[in-house]
CSV table of C-alpha atoms in Angstrom, one decimal:
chain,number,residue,atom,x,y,z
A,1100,UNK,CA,-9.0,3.7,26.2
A,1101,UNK,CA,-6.4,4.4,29.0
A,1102,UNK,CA,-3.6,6.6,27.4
A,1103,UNK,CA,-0.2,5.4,29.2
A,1104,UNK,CA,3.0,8.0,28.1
A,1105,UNK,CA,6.6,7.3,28.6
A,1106,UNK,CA,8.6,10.2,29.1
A,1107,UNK,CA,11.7,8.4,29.7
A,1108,UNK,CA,14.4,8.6,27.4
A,1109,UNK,CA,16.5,5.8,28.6
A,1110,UNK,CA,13.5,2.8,28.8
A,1111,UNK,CA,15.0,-0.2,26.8
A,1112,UNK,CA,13.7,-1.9,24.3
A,1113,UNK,CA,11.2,-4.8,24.9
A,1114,UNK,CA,10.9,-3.6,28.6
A,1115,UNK,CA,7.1,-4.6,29.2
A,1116,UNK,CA,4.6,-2.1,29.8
A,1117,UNK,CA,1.6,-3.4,30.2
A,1118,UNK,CA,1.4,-7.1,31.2
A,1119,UNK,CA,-0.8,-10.1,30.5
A,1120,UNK,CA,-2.4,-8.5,27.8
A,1121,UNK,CA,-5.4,-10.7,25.8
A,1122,UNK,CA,-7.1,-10.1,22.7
A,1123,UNK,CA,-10.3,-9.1,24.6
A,1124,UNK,CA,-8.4,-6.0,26.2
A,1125,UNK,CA,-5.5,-5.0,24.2
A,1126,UNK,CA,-7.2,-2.1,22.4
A,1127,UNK,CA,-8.3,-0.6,25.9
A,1128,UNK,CA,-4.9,0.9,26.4
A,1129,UNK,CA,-3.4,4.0,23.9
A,1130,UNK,CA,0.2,3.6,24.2
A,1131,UNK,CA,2.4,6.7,23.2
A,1132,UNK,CA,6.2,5.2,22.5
A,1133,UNK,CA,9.5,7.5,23.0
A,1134,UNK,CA,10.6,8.9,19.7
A,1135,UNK,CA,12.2,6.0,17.6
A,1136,UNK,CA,9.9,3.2,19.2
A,1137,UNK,CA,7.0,1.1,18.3
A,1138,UNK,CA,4.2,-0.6,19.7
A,1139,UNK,CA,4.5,-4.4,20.3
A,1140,UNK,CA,2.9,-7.3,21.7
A,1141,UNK,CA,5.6,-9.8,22.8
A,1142,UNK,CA,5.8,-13.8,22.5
A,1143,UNK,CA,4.6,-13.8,26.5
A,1144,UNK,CA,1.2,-11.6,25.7
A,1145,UNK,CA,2.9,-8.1,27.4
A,1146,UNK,CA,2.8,-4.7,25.1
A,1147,UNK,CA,5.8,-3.4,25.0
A,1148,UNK,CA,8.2,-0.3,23.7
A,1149,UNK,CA,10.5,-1.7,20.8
A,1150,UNK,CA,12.8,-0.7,18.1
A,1151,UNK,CA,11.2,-1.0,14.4
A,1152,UNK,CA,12.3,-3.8,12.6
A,1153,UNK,CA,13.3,-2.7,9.0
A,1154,UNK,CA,12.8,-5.1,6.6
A,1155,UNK,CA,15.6,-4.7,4.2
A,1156,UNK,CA,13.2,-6.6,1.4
A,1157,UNK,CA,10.5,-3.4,1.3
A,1158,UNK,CA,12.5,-0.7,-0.4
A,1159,UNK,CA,11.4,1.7,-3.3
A,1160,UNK,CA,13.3,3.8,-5.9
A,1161,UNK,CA,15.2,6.7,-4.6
A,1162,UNK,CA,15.7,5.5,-1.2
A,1163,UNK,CA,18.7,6.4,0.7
A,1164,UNK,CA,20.5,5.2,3.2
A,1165,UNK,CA,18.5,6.8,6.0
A,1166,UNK,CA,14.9,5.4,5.0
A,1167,UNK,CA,14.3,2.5,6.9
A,1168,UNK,CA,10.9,0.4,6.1
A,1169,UNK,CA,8.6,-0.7,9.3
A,1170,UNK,CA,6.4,-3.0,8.9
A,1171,UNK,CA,3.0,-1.5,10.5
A,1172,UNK,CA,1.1,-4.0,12.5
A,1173,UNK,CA,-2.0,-3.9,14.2
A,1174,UNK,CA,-1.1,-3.2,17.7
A,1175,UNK,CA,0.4,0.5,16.1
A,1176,UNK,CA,-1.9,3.2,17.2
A,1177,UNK,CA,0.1,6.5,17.2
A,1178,UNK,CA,2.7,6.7,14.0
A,1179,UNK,CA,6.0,9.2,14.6
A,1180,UNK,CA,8.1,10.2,12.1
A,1181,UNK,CA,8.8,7.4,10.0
A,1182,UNK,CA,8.5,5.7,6.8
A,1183,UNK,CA,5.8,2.2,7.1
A,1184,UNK,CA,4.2,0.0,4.9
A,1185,UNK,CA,1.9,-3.2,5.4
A,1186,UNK,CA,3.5,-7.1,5.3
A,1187,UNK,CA,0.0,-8.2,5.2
A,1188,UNK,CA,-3.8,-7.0,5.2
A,1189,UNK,CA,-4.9,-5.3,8.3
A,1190,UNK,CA,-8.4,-5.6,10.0
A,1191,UNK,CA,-10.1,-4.1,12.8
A,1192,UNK,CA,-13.2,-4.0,14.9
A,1193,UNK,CA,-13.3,-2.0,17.2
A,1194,UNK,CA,-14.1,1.7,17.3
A,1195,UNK,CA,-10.8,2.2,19.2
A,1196,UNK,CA,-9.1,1.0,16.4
A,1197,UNK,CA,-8.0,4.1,14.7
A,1198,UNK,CA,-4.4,5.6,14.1
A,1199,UNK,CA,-3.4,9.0,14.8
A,1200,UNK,CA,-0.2,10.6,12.7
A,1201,UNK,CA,1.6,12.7,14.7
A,1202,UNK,CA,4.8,13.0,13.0
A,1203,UNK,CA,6.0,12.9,9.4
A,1204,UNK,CA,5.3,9.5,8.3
A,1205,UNK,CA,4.8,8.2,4.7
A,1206,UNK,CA,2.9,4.5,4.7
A,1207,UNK,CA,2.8,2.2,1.9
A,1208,UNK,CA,-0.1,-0.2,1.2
A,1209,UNK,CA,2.0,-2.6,-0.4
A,1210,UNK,CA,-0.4,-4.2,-2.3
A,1211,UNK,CA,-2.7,-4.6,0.5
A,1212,UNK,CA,-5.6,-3.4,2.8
A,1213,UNK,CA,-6.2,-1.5,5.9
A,1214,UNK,CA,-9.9,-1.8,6.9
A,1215,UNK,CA,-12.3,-1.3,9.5
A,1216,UNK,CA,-15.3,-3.1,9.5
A,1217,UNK,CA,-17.0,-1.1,12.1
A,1218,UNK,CA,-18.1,2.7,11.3
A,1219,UNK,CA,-15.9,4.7,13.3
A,1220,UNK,CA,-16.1,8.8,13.7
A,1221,UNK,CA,-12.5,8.4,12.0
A,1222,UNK,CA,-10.3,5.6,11.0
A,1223,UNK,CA,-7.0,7.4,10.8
A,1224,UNK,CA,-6.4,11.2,11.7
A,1225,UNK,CA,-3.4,13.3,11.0
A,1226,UNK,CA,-3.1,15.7,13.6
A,1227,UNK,CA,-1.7,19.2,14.5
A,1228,UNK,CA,1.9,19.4,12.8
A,1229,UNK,CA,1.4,15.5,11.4
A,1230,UNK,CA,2.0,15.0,8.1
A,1231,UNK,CA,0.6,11.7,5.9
A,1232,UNK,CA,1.7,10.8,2.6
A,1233,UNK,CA,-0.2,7.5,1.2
A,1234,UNK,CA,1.5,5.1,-1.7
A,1235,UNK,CA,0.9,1.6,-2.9
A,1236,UNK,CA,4.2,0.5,-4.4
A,1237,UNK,CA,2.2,-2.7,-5.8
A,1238,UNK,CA,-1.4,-2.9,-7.4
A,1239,UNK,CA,-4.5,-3.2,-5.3
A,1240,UNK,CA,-3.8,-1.6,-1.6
A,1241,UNK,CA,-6.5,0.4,-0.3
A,1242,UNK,CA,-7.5,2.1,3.4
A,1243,UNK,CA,-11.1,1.3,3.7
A,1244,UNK,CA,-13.7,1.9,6.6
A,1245,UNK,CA,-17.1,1.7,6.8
A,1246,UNK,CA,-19.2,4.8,7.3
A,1247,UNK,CA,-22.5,6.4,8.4
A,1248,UNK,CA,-23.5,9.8,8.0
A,1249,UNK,CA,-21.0,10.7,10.8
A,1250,UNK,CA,-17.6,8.6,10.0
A,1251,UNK,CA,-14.4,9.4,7.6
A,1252,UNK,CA,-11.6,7.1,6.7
A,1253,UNK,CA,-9.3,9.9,7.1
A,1254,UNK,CA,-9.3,12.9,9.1
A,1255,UNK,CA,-7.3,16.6,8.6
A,1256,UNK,CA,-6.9,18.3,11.3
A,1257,UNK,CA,-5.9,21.7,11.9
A,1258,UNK,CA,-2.2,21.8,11.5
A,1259,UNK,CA,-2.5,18.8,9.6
A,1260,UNK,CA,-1.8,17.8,5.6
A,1261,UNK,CA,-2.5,14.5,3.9
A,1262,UNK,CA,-0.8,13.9,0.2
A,1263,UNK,CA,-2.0,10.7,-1.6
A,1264,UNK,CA,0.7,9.6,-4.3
A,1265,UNK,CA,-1.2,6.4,-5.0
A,1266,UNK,CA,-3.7,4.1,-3.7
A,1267,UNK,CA,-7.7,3.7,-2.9
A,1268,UNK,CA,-9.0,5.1,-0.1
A,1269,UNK,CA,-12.9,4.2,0.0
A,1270,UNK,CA,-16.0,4.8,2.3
A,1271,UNK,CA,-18.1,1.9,2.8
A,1272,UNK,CA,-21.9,1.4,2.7
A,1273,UNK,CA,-23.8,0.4,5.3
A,1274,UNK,CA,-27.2,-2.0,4.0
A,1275,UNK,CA,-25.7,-1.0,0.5
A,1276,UNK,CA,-26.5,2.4,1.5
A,1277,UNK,CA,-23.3,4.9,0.9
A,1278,UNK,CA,-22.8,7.7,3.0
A,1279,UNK,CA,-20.5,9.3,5.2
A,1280,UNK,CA,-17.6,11.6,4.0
A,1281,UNK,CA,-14.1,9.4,2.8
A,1282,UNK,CA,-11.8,12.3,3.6
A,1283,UNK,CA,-12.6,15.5,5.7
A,1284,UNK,CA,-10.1,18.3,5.9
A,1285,UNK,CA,-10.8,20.8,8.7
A,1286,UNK,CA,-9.8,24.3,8.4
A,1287,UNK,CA,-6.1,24.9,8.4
A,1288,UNK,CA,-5.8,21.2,7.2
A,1289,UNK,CA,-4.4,20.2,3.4
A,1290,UNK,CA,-4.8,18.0,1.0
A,1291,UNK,CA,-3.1,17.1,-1.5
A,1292,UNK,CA,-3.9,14.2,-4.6
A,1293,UNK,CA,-1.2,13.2,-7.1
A,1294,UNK,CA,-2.6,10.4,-7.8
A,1295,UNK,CA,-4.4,7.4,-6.4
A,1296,UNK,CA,-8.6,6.9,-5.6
A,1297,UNK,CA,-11.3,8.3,-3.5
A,1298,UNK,CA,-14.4,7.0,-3.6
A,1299,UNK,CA,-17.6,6.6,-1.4
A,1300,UNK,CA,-21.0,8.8,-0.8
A,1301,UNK,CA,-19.3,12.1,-0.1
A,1302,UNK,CA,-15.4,12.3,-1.6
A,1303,UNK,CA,-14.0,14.6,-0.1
A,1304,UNK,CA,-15.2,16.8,2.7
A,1305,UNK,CA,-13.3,20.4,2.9
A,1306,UNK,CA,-13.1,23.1,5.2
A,1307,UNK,CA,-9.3,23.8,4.6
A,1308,UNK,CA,-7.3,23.3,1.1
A,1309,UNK,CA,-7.9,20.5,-1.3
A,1310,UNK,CA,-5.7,20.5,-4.2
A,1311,UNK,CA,-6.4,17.9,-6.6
A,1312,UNK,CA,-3.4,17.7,-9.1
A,1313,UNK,CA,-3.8,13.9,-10.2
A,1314,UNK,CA,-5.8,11.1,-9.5
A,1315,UNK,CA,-9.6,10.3,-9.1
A,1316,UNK,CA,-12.1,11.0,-6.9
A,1317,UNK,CA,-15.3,8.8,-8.2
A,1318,UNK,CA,-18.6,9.5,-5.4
A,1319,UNK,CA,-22.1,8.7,-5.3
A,1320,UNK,CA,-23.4,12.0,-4.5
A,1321,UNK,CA,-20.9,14.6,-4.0
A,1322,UNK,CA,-16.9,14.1,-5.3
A,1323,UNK,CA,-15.5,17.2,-3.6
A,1324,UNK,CA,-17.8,19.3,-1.0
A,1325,UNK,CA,-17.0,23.0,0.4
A,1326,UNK,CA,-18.5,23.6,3.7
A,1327,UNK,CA,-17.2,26.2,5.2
A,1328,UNK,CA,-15.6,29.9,4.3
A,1329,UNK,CA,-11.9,29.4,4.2
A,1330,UNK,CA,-12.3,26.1,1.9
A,1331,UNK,CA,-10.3,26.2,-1.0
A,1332,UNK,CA,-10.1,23.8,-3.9
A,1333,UNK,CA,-7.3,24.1,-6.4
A,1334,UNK,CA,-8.3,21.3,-9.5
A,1335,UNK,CA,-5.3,21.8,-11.6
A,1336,UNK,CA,-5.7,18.0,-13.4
A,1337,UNK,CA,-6.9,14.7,-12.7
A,1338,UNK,CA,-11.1,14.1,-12.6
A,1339,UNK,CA,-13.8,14.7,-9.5
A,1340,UNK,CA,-16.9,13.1,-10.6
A,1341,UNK,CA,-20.0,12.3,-8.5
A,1342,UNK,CA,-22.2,10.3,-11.0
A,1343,UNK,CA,-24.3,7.7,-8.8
A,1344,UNK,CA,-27.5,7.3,-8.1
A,1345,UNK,CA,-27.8,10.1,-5.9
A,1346,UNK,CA,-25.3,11.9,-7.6
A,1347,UNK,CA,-25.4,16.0,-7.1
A,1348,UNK,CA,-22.5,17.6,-8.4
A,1349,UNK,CA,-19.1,16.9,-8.6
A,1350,UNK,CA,-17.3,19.7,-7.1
A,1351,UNK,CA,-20.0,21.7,-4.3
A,1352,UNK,CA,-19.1,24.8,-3.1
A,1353,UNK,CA,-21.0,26.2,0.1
A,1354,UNK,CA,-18.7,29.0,0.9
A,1355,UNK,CA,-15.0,28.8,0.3
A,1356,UNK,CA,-13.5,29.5,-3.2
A,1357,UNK,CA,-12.2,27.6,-6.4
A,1358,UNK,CA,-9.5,27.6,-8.8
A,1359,UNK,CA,-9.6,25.2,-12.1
A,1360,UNK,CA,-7.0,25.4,-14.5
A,1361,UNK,CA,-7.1,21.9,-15.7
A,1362,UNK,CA,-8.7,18.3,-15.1
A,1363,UNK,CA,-12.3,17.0,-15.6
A,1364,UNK,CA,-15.5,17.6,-13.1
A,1365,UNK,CA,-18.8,15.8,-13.8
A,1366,UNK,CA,-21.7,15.5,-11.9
A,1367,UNK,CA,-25.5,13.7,-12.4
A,1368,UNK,CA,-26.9,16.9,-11.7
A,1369,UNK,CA,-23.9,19.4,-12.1
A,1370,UNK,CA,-20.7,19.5,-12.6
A,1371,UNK,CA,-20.0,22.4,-10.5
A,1372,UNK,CA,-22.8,24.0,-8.0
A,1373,UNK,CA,-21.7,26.9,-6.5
A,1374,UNK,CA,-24.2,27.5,-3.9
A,1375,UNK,CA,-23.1,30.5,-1.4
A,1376,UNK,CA,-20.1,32.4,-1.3
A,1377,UNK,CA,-19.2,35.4,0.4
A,1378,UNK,CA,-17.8,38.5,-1.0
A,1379,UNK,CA,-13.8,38.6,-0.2
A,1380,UNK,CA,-14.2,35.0,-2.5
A,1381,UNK,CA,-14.0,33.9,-5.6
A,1382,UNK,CA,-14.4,31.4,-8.8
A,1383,UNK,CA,-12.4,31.1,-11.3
A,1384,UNK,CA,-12.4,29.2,-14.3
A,1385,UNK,CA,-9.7,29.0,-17.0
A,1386,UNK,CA,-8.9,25.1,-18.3
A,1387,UNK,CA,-10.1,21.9,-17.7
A,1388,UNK,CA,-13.5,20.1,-19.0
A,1389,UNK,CA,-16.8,20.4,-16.6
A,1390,UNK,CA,-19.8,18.2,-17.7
A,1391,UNK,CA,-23.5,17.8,-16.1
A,1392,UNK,CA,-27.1,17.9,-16.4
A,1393,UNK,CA,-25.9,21.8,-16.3
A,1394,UNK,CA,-22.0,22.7,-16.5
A,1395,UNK,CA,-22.2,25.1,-13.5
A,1396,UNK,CA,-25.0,26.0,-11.5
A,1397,UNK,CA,-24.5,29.6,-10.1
A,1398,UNK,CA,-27.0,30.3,-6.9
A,1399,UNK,CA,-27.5,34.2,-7.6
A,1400,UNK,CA,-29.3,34.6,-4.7
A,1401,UNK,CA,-26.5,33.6,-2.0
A,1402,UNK,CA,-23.4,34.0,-3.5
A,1403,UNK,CA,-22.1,37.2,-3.8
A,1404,UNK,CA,-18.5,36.2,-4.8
A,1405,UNK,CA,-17.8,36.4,-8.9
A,1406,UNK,CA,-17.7,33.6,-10.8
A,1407,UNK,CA,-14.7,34.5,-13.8
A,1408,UNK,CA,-14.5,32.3,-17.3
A,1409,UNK,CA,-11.2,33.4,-18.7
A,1410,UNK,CA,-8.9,31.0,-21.5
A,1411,UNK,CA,-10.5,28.0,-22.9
A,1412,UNK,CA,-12.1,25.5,-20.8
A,1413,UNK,CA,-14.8,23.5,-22.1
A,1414,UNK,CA,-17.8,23.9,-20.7
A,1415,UNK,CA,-21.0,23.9,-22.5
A,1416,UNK,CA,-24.1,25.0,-20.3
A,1417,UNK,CA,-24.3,27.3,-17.3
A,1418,UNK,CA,-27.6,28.0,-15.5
A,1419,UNK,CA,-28.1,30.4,-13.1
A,1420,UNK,CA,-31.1,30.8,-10.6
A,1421,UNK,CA,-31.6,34.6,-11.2
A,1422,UNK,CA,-29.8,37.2,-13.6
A,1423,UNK,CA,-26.8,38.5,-11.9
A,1424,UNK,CA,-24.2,40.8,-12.4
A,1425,UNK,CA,-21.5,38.2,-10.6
A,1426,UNK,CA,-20.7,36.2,-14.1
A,1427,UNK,CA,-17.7,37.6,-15.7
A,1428,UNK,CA,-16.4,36.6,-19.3
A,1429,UNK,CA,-12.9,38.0,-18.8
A,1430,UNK,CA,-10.2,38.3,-15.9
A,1431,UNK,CA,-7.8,40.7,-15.3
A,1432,UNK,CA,-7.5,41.3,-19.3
A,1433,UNK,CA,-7.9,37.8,-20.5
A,1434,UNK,CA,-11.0,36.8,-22.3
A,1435,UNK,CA,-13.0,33.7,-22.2
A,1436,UNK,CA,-12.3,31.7,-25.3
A,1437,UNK,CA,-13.7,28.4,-25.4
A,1438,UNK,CA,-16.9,27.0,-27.2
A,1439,UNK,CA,-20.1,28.4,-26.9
A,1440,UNK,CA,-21.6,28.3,-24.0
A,1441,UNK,CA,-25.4,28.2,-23.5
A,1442,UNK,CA,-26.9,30.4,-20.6
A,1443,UNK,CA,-30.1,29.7,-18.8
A,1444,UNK,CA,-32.3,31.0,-16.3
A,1445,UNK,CA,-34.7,29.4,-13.1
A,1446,UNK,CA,-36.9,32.8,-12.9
A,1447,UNK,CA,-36.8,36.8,-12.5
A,1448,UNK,CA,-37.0,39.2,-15.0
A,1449,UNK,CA,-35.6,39.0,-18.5
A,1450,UNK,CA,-36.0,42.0,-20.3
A,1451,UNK,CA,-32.8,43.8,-20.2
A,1452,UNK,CA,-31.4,41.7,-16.9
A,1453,UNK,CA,-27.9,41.7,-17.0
A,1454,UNK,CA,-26.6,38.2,-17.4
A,1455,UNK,CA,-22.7,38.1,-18.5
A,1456,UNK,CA,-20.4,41.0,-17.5
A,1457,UNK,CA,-16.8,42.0,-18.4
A,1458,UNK,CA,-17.4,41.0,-22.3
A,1459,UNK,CA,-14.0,41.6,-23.9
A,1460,UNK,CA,-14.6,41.0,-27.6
A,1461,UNK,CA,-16.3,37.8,-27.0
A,1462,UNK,CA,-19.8,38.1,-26.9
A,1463,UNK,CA,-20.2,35.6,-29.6
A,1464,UNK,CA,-19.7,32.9,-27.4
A,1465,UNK,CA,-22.5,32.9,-25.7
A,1466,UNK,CA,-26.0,32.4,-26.2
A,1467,UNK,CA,-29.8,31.9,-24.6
A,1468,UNK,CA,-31.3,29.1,-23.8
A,1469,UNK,CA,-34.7,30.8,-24.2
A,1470,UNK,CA,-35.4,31.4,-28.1
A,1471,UNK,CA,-37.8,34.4,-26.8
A,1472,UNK,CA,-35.2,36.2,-25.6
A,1473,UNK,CA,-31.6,37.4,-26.9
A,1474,UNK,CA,-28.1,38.3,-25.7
A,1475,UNK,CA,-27.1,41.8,-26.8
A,1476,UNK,CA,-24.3,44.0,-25.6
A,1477,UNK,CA,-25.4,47.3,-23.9
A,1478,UNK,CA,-22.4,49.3,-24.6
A,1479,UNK,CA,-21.2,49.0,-20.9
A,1480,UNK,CA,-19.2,45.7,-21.4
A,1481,UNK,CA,-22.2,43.5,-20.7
A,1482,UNK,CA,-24.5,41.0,-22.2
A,1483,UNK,CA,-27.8,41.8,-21.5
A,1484,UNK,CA,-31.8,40.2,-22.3
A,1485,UNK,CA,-33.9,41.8,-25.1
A,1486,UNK,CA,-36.7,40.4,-26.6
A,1487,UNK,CA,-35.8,40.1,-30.4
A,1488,UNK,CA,-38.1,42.3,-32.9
A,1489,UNK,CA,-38.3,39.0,-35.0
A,1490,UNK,CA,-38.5,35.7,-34.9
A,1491,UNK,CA,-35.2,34.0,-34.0
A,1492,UNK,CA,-34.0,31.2,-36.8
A,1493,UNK,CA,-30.6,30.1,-35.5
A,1494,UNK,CA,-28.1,32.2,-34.3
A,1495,UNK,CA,-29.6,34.2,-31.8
A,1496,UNK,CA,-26.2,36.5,-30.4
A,1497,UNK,CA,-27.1,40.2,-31.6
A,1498,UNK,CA,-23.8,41.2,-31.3
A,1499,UNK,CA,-23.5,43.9,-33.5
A,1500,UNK,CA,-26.9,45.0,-32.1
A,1501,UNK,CA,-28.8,44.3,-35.5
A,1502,UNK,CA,-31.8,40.9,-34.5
A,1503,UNK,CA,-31.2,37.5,-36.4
């Protein structure tokens, strides 16, 4: 693309920029507009700078006087401040085809769709000090882009947040092969989802803060994935699930930390995998419902940030690769108190591994997987292995240090 700038501020309206324009070349040239202008093509085939046209019909509840509604078209390429929506459905094909935000700009779907049917490294980005918040007013409007292992539909950047109120935004396969991440958020990038849809191979893709307070992120292989060590991922409600044919887990956290107070993860595999970590990080747990093959997975051998269960999410198995003293039952005074949850090991030793720490009065809910082994307290606030002096029949606990 050739990038053309005006840095005048007193270019009229309509004044032609770029003249003789056809469809074969009209996506070779990157047009920035003055503050307050658009990006035409005129009735004689010239791109031009132009006023937005407002279309007094697009309105939604709560506007004021000052929100004026332009309709986005596919000549726009850079959005500034503004509020946008689509009159009609949108397709492109080229790999020059994406849309940077640069300002603060809220864009309505409107019932309809904004695609790319070519893989492109990124369909829209929201750059340094932009600011994208995505709604549908109607039913049915969705941002969709094909993708490789390479491509998102939407791109963070440093500087950069992205809040979805409503909506689908979707990755899509290539040979009926998913892949690809939908939504990547580079470090010092948000995210925010009220509400709304993510779906594809790879949900969401975080290296900055992800906070999911509404809405659904529905994957093949991964709904949320940490990868990097300032990631953060606040789930406070709404569901992340990655339950597809290859699906892994449904929140994975390589570095970074985590927060759930509420909502629902699921995953083919697990729910929550929390792979490597770093020790000025955390995880903690205190609401919400998180379902798998195993709960949470808990990689002893590369994380070395705690993993806290505190208040009363549900959560029914947790499985860790080796005992470690990283698994706390109790935060800053308040104990876990949910169901009981069923702990299980990959390898190392058993006998008198530590496996739960910070017990606060509720060792009784947990127990072993392994009937050869069971959980007893040691006196030093933690729940430790010990091969029972007779046969277990049910309950398997040993809290009060006698064998059942």
């Amino acid at each position: 693309q050739i990038p053309v700038e005006c840095t005048s501020t007193t270019v009229q309206p309509e004044t032609p920029i770029i003249y003789d324009v056809t469809d074969a070349n009209k996506n070779l040239f990157k047009l920035t507009p003055p503050e307050g202008m658009v990006v035409k093509l005129d009735e004689n085939g010239n791109l031009v700078f132009g006023a937005p046209a407002s279309n007094p019909g697009h309105s939604h509840d709560g506007d004021d006087d000052s929100v004026t509604w332009t309709e986005l078209t596919a000549e726009n390429r850079q959005l500034t401040s503004g509020h946008y929506y689509l009159g009609n459905n949108i397709t492109v094909s080229e790999t020059t085809d994406h849309i940077s935000i640069t300002g603060d700009v809220t864009l309505c779907l409107n019932s309809h769709a904004l695609t790319s049917t070519v893989a492109q490294t990124s369909f829209i980005y929201v750059e340094n000090g932009g600011s994208l918040t995505l709604c549908d007013c109607g039913d049915g409007g969705k941002v969709e882009s094909l993708c490789n292992s390479n491509c998102r539909v939407i791109f963070v950047r440093e500087g950069g947040s992205c809040t979805i109120e409503s909506g689908m935004i979707s990755g899509i396969g290539i040979d009926d092969k998913l892949n690809g991440k939908t939504i990547k958020v580079e470090s010092g990038g948000s995210l925010t989802l009220n509400g709304g849809k993510v779906t594809g191979s790879t949900g969401i893709y975080n290296q900055g803060t992800t906070t999911v307070s509404g809405g659904t992120v529905a994957c093949d292989k991964h709904g949320i994935y940490v990868g990097g060590n300032y990631g953060v991922v606040n789930m406070e409600s709404g569901s992340v699930s990655a339950t597809g044919s290859d699906g892994e887990s449904g929140i994975y956290m390589n570095y970074g930390s985590l927060e759930m107070t509420g909502g629902t993860v699921s995953g083919t595999t697990y729910g929550i995998e929390l792979q490597t970590a770093v020790d000025n990080k955390s995880f903690v747990i205190s609401g919400g419902t998180i379902t798998g093959g195993y709960g949470i997975y808990f990689n002893s051998e590369k994380c070395k940030s705690p993993l806290y269960l505190t208040g009363d999410p549900t959560l029914s198995t947790l499985h860790l690769s080796k005992p470690t003293t990283l698994i706390f039952a109790s935060k800053d005074g308040s104990p876990y108190s949910g169901d009981e949850i069923t702990v299980s090991l990959e390898s190392g030793e058993r006998e008198d591994a530590v496996i739960i720490s910070g017990i606060s009065g509720n060792a009784d809910k947990f127990a072993f997987a392994d009937e050869n082994f069971v959980l007893k307290e040691d006196g030093k606030d933690n729940l430790i292995l010990k091969t029972p002096t007779t046969a277990p029949e049910h309950e398997n606990h040993g809290v009060d240090g006698t064998d059942t």
